[in-house]
XYZ file of C-alpha atoms in Angstrom:
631
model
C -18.641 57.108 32.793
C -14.982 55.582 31.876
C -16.481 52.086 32.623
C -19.410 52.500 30.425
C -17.138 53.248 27.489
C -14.718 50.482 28.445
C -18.024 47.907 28.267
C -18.892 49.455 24.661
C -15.229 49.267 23.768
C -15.208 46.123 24.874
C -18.688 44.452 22.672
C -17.690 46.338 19.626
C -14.227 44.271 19.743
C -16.181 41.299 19.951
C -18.262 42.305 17.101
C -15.494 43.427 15.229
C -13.797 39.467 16.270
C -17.165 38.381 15.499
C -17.613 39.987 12.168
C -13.883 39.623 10.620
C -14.376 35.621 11.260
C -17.751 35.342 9.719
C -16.364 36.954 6.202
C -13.618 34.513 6.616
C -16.076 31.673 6.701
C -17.830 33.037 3.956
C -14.664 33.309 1.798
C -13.850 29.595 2.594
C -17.535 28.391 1.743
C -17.303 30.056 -1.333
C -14.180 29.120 -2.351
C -13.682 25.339 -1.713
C -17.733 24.584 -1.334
C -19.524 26.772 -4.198
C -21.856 28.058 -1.288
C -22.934 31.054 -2.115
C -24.206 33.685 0.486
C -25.968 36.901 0.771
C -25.536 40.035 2.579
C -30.007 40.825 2.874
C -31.884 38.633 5.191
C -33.720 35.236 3.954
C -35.485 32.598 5.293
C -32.482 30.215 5.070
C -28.763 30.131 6.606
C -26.002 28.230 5.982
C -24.253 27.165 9.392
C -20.432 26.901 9.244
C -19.366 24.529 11.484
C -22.558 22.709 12.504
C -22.328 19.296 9.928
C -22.089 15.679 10.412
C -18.363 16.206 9.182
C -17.685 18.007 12.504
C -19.257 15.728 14.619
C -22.608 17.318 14.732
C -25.253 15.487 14.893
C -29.402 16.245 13.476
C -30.821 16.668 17.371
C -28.270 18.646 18.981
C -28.038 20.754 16.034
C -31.921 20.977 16.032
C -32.210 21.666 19.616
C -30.397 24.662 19.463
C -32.138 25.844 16.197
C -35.244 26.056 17.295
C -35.347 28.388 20.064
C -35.166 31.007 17.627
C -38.288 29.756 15.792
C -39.959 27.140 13.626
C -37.409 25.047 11.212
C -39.074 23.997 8.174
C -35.630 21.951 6.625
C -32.237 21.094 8.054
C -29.906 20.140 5.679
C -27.239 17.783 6.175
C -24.893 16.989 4.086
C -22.336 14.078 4.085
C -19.013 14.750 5.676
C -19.319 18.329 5.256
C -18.357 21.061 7.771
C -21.758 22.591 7.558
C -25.462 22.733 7.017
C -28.475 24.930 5.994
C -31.219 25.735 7.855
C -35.163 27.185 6.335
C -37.215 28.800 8.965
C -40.480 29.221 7.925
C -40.217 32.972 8.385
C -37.199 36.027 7.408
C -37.652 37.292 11.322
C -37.180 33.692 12.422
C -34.003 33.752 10.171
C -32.722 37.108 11.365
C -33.108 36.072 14.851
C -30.870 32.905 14.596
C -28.082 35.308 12.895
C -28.251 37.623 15.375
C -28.670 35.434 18.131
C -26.417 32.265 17.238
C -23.668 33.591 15.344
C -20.820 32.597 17.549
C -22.868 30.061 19.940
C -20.880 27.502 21.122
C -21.955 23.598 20.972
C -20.094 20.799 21.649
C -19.713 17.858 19.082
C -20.899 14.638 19.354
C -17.960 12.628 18.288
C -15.498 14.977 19.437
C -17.051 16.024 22.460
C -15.477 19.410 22.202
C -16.710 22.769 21.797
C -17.203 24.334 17.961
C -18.717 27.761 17.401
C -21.184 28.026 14.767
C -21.101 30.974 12.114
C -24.303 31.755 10.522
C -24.716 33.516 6.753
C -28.026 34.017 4.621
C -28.337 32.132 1.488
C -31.084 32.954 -1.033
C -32.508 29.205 -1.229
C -30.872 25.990 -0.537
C -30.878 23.493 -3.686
C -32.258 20.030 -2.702
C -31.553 17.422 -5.214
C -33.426 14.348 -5.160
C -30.570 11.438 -5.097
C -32.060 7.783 -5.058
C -30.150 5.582 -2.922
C -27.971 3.356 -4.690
C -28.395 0.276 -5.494
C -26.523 -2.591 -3.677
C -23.630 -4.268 -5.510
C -24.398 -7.393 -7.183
C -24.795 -10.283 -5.706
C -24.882 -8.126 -2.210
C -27.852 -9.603 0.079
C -29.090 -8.594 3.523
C -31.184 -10.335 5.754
C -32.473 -8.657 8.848
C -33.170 -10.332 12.244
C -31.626 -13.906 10.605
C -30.517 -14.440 14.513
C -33.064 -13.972 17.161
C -31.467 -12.161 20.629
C -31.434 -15.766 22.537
C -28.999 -17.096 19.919
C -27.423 -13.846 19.580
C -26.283 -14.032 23.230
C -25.224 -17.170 23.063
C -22.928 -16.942 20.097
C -21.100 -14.059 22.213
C -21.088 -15.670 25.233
C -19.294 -18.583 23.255
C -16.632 -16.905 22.649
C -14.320 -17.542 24.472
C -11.062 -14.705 24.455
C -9.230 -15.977 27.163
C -8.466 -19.615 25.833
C -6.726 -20.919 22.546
C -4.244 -17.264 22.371
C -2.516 -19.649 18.921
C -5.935 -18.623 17.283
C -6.435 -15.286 18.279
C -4.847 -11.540 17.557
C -5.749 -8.681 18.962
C -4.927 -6.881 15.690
C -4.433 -2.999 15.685
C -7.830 -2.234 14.889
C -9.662 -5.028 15.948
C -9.804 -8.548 18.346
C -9.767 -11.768 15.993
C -10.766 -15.238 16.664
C -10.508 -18.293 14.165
C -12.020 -21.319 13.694
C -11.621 -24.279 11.241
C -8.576 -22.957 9.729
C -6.376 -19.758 10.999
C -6.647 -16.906 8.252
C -2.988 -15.654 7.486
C -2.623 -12.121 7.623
C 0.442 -12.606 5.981
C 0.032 -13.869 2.734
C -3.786 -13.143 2.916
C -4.576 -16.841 2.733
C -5.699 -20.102 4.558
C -3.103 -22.997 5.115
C -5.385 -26.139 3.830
C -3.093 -28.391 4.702
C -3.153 -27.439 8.163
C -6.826 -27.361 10.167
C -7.253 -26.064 13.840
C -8.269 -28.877 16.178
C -11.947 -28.871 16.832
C -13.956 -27.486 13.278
C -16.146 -24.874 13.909
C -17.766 -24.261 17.518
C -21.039 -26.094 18.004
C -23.133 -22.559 18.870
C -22.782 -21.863 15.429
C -24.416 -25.545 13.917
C -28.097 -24.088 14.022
C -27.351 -20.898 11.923
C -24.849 -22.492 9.232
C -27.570 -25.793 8.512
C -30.228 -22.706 8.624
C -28.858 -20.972 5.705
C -27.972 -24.334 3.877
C -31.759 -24.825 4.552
C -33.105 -21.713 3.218
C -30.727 -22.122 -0.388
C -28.358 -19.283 1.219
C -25.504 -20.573 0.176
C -23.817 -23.947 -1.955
C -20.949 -24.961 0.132
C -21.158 -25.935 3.845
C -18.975 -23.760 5.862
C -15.608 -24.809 7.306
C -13.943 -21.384 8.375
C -14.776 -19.131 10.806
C -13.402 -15.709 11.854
C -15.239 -13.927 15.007
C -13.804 -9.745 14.706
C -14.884 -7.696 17.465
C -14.776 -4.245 16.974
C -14.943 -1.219 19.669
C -16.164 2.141 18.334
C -13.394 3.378 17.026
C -12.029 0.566 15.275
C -12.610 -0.876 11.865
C -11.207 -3.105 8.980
C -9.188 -1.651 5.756
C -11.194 -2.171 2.383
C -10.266 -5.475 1.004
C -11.280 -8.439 -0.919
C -11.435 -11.934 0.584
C -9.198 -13.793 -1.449
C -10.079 -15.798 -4.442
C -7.599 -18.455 -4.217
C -8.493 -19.004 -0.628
C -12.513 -19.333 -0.320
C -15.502 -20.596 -2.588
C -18.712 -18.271 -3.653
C -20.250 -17.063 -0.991
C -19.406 -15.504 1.987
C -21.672 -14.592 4.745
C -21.399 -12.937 8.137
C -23.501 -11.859 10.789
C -23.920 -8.435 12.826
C -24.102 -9.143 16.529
C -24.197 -6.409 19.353
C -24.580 -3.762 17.014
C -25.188 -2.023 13.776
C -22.569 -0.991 11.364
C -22.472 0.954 8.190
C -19.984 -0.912 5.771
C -18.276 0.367 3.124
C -18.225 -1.252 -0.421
C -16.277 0.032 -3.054
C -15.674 -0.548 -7.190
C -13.103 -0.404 -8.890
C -14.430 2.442 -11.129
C -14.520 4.418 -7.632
C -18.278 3.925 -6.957
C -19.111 3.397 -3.565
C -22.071 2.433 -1.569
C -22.080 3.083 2.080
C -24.765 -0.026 3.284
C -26.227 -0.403 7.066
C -25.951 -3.699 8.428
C -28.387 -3.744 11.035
C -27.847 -5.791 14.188
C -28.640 -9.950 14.473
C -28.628 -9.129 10.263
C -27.387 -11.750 7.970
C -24.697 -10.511 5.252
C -24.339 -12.687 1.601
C -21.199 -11.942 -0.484
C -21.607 -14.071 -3.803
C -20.435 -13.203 -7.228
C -19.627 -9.212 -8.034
C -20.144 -8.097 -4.152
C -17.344 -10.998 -3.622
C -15.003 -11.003 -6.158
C -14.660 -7.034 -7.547
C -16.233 -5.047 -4.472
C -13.966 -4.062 -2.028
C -15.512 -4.012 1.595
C -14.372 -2.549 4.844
C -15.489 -0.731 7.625
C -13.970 3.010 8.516
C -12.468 3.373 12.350
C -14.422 6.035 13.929
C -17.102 6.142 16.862
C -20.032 7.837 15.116
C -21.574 6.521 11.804
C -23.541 8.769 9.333
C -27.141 7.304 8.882
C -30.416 7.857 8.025
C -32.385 9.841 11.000
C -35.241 7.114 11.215
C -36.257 5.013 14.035
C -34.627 1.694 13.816
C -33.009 2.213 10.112
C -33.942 -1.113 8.459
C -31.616 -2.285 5.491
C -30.616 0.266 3.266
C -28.363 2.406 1.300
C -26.642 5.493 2.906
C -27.335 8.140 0.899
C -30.005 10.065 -0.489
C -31.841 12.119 1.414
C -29.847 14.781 3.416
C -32.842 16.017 4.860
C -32.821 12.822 7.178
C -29.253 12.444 7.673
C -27.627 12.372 11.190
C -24.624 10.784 13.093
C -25.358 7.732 15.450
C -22.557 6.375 18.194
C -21.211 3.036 17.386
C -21.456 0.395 20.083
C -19.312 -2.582 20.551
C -20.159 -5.200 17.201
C -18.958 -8.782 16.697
C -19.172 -10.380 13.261
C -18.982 -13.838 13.062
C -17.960 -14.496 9.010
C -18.384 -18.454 7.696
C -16.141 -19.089 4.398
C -15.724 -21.950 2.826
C -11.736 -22.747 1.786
C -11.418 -23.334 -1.996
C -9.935 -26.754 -3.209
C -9.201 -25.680 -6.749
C -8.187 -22.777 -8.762
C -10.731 -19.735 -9.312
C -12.219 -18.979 -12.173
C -14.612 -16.320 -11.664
C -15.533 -13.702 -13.492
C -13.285 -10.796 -13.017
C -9.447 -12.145 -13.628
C -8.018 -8.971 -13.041
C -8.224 -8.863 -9.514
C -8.279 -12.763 -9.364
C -5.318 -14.544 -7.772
C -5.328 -17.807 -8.817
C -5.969 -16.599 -12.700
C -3.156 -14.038 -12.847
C -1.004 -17.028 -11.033
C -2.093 -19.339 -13.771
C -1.160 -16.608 -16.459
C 2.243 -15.755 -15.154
C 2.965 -19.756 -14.694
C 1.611 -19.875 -18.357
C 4.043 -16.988 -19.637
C 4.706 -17.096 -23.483
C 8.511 -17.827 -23.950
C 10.090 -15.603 -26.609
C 13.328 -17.671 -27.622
C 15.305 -17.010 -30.693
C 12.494 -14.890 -31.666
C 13.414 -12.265 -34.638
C 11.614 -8.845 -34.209
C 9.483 -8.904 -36.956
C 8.177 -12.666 -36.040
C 7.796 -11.059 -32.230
C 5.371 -8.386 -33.139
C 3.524 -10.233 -35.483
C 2.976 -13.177 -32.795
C 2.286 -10.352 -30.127
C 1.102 -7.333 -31.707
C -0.712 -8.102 -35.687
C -2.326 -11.489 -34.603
C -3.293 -10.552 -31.007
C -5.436 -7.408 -32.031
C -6.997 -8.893 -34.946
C -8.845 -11.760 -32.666
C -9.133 -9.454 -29.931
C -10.503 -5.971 -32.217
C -13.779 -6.615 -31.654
C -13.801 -5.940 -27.918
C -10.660 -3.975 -28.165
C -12.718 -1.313 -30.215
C -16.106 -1.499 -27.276
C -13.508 -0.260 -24.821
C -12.058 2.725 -26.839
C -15.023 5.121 -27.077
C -13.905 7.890 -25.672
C -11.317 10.423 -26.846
C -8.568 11.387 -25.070
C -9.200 14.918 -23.928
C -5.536 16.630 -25.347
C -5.705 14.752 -28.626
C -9.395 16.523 -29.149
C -7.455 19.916 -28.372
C -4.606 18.797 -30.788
C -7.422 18.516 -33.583
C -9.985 21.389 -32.756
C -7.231 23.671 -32.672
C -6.130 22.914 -36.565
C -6.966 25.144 -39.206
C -10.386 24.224 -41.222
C -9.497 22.369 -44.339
C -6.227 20.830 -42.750
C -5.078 16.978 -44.265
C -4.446 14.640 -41.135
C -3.431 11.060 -41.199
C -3.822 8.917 -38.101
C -1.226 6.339 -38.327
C -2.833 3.439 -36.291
C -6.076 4.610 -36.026
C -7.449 1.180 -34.396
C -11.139 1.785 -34.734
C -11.379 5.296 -35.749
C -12.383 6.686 -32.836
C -10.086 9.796 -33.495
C -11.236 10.237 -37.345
C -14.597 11.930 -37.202
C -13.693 14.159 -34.176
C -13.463 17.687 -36.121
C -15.561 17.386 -39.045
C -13.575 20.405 -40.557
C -10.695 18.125 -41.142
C -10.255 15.940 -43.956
C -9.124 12.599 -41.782
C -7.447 9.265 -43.352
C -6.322 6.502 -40.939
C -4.603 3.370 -41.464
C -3.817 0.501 -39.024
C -2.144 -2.763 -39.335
C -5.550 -4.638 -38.621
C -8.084 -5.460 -40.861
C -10.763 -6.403 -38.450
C -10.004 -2.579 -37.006
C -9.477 -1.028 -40.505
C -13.460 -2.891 -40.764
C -14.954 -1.040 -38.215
C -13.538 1.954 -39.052
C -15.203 1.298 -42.344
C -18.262 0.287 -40.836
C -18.347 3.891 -39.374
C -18.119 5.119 -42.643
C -14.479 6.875 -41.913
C -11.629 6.478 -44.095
C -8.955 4.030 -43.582
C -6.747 1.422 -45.151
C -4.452 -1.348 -43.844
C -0.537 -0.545 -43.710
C 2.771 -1.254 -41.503
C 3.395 2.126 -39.456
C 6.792 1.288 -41.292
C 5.230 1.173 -44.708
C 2.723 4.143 -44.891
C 1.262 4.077 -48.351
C 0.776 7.817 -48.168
C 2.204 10.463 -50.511
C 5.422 11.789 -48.568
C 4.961 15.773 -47.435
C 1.429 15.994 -48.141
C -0.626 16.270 -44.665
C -0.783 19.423 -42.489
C -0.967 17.214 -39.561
C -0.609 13.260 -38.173
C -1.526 11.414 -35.120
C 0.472 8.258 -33.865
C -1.712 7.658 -30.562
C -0.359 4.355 -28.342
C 1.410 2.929 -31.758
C 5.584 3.002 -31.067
C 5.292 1.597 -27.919
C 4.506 -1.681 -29.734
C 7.942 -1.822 -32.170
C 10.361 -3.942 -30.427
C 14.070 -2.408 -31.246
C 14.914 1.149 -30.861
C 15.602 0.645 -34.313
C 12.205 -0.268 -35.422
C 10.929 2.603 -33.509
C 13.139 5.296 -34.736
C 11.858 3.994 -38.217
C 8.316 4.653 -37.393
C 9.062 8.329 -36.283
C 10.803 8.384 -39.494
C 7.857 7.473 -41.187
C 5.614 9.193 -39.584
C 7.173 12.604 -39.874
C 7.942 12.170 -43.703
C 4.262 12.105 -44.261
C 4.118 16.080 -43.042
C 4.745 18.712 -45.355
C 6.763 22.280 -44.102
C 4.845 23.256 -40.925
C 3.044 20.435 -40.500
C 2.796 18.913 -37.059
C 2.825 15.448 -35.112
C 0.952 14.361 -32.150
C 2.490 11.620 -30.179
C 1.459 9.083 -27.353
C 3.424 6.456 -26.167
C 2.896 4.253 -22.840
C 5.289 5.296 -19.802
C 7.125 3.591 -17.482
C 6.471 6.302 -14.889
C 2.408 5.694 -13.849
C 3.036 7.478 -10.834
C 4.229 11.220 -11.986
C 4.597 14.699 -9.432
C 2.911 12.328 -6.823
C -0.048 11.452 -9.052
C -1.160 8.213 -10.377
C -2.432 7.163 -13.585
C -5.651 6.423 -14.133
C -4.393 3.027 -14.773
C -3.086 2.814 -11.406
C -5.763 3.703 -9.454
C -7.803 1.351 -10.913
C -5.693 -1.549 -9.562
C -7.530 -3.435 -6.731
C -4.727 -6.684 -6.497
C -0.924 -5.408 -6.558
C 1.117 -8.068 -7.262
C 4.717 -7.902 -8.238
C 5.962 -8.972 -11.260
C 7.973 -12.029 -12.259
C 11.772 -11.309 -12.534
C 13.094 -10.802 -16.314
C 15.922 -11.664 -18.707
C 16.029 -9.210 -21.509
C 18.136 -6.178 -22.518
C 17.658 -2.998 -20.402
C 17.610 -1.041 -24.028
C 15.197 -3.021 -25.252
C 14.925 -6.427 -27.174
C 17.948 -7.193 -29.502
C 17.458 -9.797 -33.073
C 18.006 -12.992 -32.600
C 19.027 -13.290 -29.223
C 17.433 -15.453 -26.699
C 14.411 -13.542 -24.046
C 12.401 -14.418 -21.423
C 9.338 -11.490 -21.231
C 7.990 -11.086 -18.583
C 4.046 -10.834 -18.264
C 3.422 -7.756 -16.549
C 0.363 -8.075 -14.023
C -2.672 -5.574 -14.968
C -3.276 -2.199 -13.165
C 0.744 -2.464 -11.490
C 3.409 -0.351 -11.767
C 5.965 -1.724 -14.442
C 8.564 -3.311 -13.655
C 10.093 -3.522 -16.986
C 10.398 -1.822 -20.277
C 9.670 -4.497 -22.292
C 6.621 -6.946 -21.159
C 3.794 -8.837 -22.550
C 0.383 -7.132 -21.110
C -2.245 -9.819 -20.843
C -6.075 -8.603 -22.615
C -8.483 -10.436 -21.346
C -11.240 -11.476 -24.215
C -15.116 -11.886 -23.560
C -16.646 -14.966 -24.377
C -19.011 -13.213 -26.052
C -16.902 -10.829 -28.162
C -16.569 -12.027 -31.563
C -13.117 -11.878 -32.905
C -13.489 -9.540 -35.651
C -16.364 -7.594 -37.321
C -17.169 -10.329 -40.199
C -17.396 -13.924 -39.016
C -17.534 -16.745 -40.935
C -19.357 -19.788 -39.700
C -16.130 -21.664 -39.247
C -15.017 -18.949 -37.153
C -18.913 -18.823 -35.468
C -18.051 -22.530 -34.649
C -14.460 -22.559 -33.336
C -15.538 -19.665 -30.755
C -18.390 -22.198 -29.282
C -16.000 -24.420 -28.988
C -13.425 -21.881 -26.396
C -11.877 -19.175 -28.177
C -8.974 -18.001 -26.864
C -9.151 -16.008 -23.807
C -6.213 -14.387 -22.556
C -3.871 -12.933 -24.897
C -0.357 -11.494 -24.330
C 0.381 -7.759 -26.152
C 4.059 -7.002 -26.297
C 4.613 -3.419 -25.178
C 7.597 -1.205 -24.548
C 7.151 1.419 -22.408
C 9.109 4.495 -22.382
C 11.133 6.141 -19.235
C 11.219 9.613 -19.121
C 12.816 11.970 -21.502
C 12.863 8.430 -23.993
C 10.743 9.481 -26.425
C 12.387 13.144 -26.683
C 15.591 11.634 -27.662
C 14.394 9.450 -30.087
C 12.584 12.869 -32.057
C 16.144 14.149 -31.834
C 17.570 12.462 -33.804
C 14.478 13.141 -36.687
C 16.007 15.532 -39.243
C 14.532 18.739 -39.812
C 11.937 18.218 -36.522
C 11.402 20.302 -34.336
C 9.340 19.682 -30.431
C 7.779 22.149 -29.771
C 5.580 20.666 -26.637
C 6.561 17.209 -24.489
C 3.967 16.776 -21.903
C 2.715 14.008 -19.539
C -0.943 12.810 -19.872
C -2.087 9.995 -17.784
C 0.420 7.561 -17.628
C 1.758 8.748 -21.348
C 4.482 10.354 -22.786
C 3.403 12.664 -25.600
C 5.079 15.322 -27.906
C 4.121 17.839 -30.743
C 6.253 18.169 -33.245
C 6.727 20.465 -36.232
C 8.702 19.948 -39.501
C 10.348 22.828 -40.805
């Protein structure tokens, strides 16, 4: 009798154990997930657990699943920790949870034991994602090799001879050919080219593309990169300075799912099947980063022999398949001259040439320094200037939604209005020292006239509120920028308040970068500088330094290089002279002077404003902002 009891003592602790772990998973999938469950029965369960980011993969999974009944769906979703399953019937369902709640099964990748937790949903939402597209300029060609030449380009490899041109790098075995790639400096020494050219198992593939229009240039680099599962290559892009157009490389041994990468943080995960052919040329070269993640199981679609496609879409298909041991033989061809693609902000050669080309501000008054690198720059430049700032800022929105109806603002430097029409309860003037800006803003039918932040032609004490949104950063004396606030303020009347933005030193703030920051595909350190650490003084001779786009700064005062289409016109009215002189090369880079403010900076400055009070100083995305009041 006293064992009986201890046996049903016994299963109602494991129940209990069982129980108390399944509303913890529930919790967890409802907190960080959004999955919602239910306590009644359904036809569909979420399984805690049992995804492809636990090493799960569709068959094992499956294979389990189904000796409880018929499964209509299994959905997997990408490098999540679960799944959902639809039975076709509610006693199927119940008979899973009851059965497989707590069933062990051991991982694919991990080859481990995880215990599944099963919970009812009411449905499970399928979205219908389209693959995406490749990158441009991104081309795959399947079975370019045939498995004859296949084995003989491995088998002419030779890893025991010529160590000088090999690594066996931490996540990878490297061979080179033609010229030794420099890990180093990420570049090719062209002066210097390894006895021999490129191995002669490698003619009939290289005249086969030149053949077929594949690529321009003939080859004359190789690099051979095994990889075991396991291993894989950090995102990167092949560096402009170093090799022409195109870039191709070829799968052997087995598949691989590469990852490319914008800047804008897009990605496409793309399956490069094996004896495939891969074409980098123009976007997919110069702006995509690629690389390949190190692990031993790839996520792919669950179709037999996956042909060239996206990753994606459908996570009804989706399931993990085990690496095997790939070599990628990638052809370059080394670059004799300077690049001068397309995309300059993550282009070597044209950032070199800029830096090299630096503007050299010697006995330079203030005045004639912001002029030269502030008034003239964004007239030629307002055009495109204004296409890039569309949207609001989300705090300055707050700033004006919360004002009273009726309220007077001024936005001192309003560029091309794109703050003006925001509340329509407000009555909104702007002003901005450039007339091709002030023109669009007129062309939106806002309200705005051209005037010197210093110089506001505005009656003094007569707005309930102003906006001065990336504007001091741009005076070049403390001075100059004291003045503005000076101005500024003046304009509010008793209880009026001030919005402020300026540009900060800090892009990297509580362990956070800016937007600006993580946008930055190319770090490159900037030159060293020769100016005043409290900013530029009259009449004294300075060296700026041009700061390099998407960096950290390195100093407070720097000339920020903007980058003009060829297609933008330089202003919103253009004269046929002007028509003519773009066709013949406008302009393209052009330097901004900027001074960017450390922390606490900009505080000080309102300090010493009479009769001002702060009431907020925040941080927003790589600015320093206040709100200030006038009493």
């Amino acid at each position: 009798m006293g064992s009986k009891n201890e046996v049903k003592q016994k299963i109602s602790k494991e129940e209990k154990k069982l129980m108390k772990k399944q509303a913890k998973v529930k919790h967890i999938l409802l907190k960080h997930e959004g999955v919602e469950t239910v306590s009644h029965p359904s036809k569909s369960l979420v399984i805690a657990n049992g995804g492809l980011g636990n090493g799960v993969g569709r068959h094992r999974l499956l294979t389990v699943l189904e000796q409880c009944g018929k499964v209509e769906s299994l959905v997997m979703p990408p490098n999540k920790p679960y799944s959902f399953v639809t039975y076709t019937s509610t006693d199927e369902a119940v008979n899973a949870y009851s059965s497989l709640s707590g069933h062990e099964i051991s991982s694919n990748e991990w080859e481990q034991k995880i215990t599944l937790y099963f919970s009812f949903v009411d449905k499970v939402e399928l979205k219908e994602v389209l693959p995406p597209a490749l990158p441009p300029g991104l081309v795959i060609i399947e079975e370019f090799v045939t498995s004859e030449e296949e084995l003989a380009m491995l088998e002419g490899v030779d890893w025991t001879s010529d160590i000088a041109n090999q690594k066996s790098l931490k996540h990878r075995r490297v061979k080179h050919y033609g010229y030794e790639f420099r890990y180093d400096n990420n570049n090719v020494d062209k002066d210097q080219p390894l006895p021999g050219g490129l191995p002669g198992f490698c003619t009939s593939v290289v005249e086969r593309c030149l053949q077929q229009g594949l690529i321009k240039h003939k080859p004359d680099q190789l690099t051979v990169n095994q990889y075991e599962p396991g291993q894989g290559i950090p995102p990167h892009i092949d560096t402009h300075s170093a090799f022409e157009d195109e870039i191709i490389s070829i799968s052997l041994g087995s598949e691989i799912v590469m990852e490319f990468k914008h800047p804008n943080d897009s990605n496409v995960q793309v399956m490069l099947p094996q004896r495939s052919l891969l074409i980098m040329s123009g976007e997919s070269r110069y702006l995509w980063t690629h690389g390949i993640t190190p692990r031993k199981f790839d996520v792919v679609q669950d179709s037999e022999g996956q042909k060239v496609k996206t990753i994606s879409g459908n996570i009804e298909e989706l399931t993990l398949k085990k690496r095997g041991t790939r070599t990628s033989f990638t052809f370059r061809k080394v670059r004799r001259n300077a690049c001068d693609c397309a995309f300059p902000s993550v282009c070597d050669s044209q950032q070199s040439q800029e830096k090299e080309a630096a503007p050299q501000v010697s006995v330079l008054g203030v005045e004639a320094l912001e002029k030269e690198y502030v008034h003239k720059v964004y007239e030629d430049i307002a055009g495109h200037f204004s296409s890039t700032r569309h949207t609001p800022w989300p705090k300055v929105v707050d700033f004006l939604v919360t004002l009273p109806d009726g309220a007077i603002v001024a936005d001192i430097g309003c560029g091309n209005g794109k703050y003006l029409g925001i509340n329509k309860n407000l009555y909104m003037i702007g002003c901005d020292r450039s007339k091709n800006l002030v023109n669009i803003c007129g062309e939106k039918k806002f309200e705005a006239s051209v005037c010197d932040a210093l110089d506001v032609p505005f009656r003094a004490g007569s707005f309930d509120a102003c906006l001065s949104i990336a504007v001091i950063h741009h005076f070049a004396t403390e001075e100059r920028r004291l003045r503005a606030l000076i101005e500024l303020t003046g304009l509010l009347r008793s209880g009026g308040k001030a919005l402020i933005y300026v540009w900060a030193m800090e892009q990297e703030y509580n362990k956070k970068k800016s937007k600006y920051l993580k946008e930055n595909k190319n770090n490159k350190e900037q030159k060293t500088l020769n100016i005043q650490d409290g900013g530029l003084k009259p009449d004294t001779n300075t060296v700026l330094p041009v700061h390099t786009n998407r960096t950290t700064f390195e100093s407070r005062d720097l000339l920020v290089p903007w980058h003009l289409k060829p297609s933008t016109r330089p202003n919103s009215t253009v004269t046929s002279k002007q028509s003519n002189e773009e066709e013949q090369g406008p302009r393209s880079v052009y330097h901004r002077y900027y001074h960017v403010f450390h922390d606490g900076e900009l505080e000080g400055l309102c300090r010493k404003l009479e009769n001002i009070t702060i009431l907020q100083s925040y941080y927003d995305q790589g600015n320093w902002c206040v709100i200030l009041e006038k009493s």
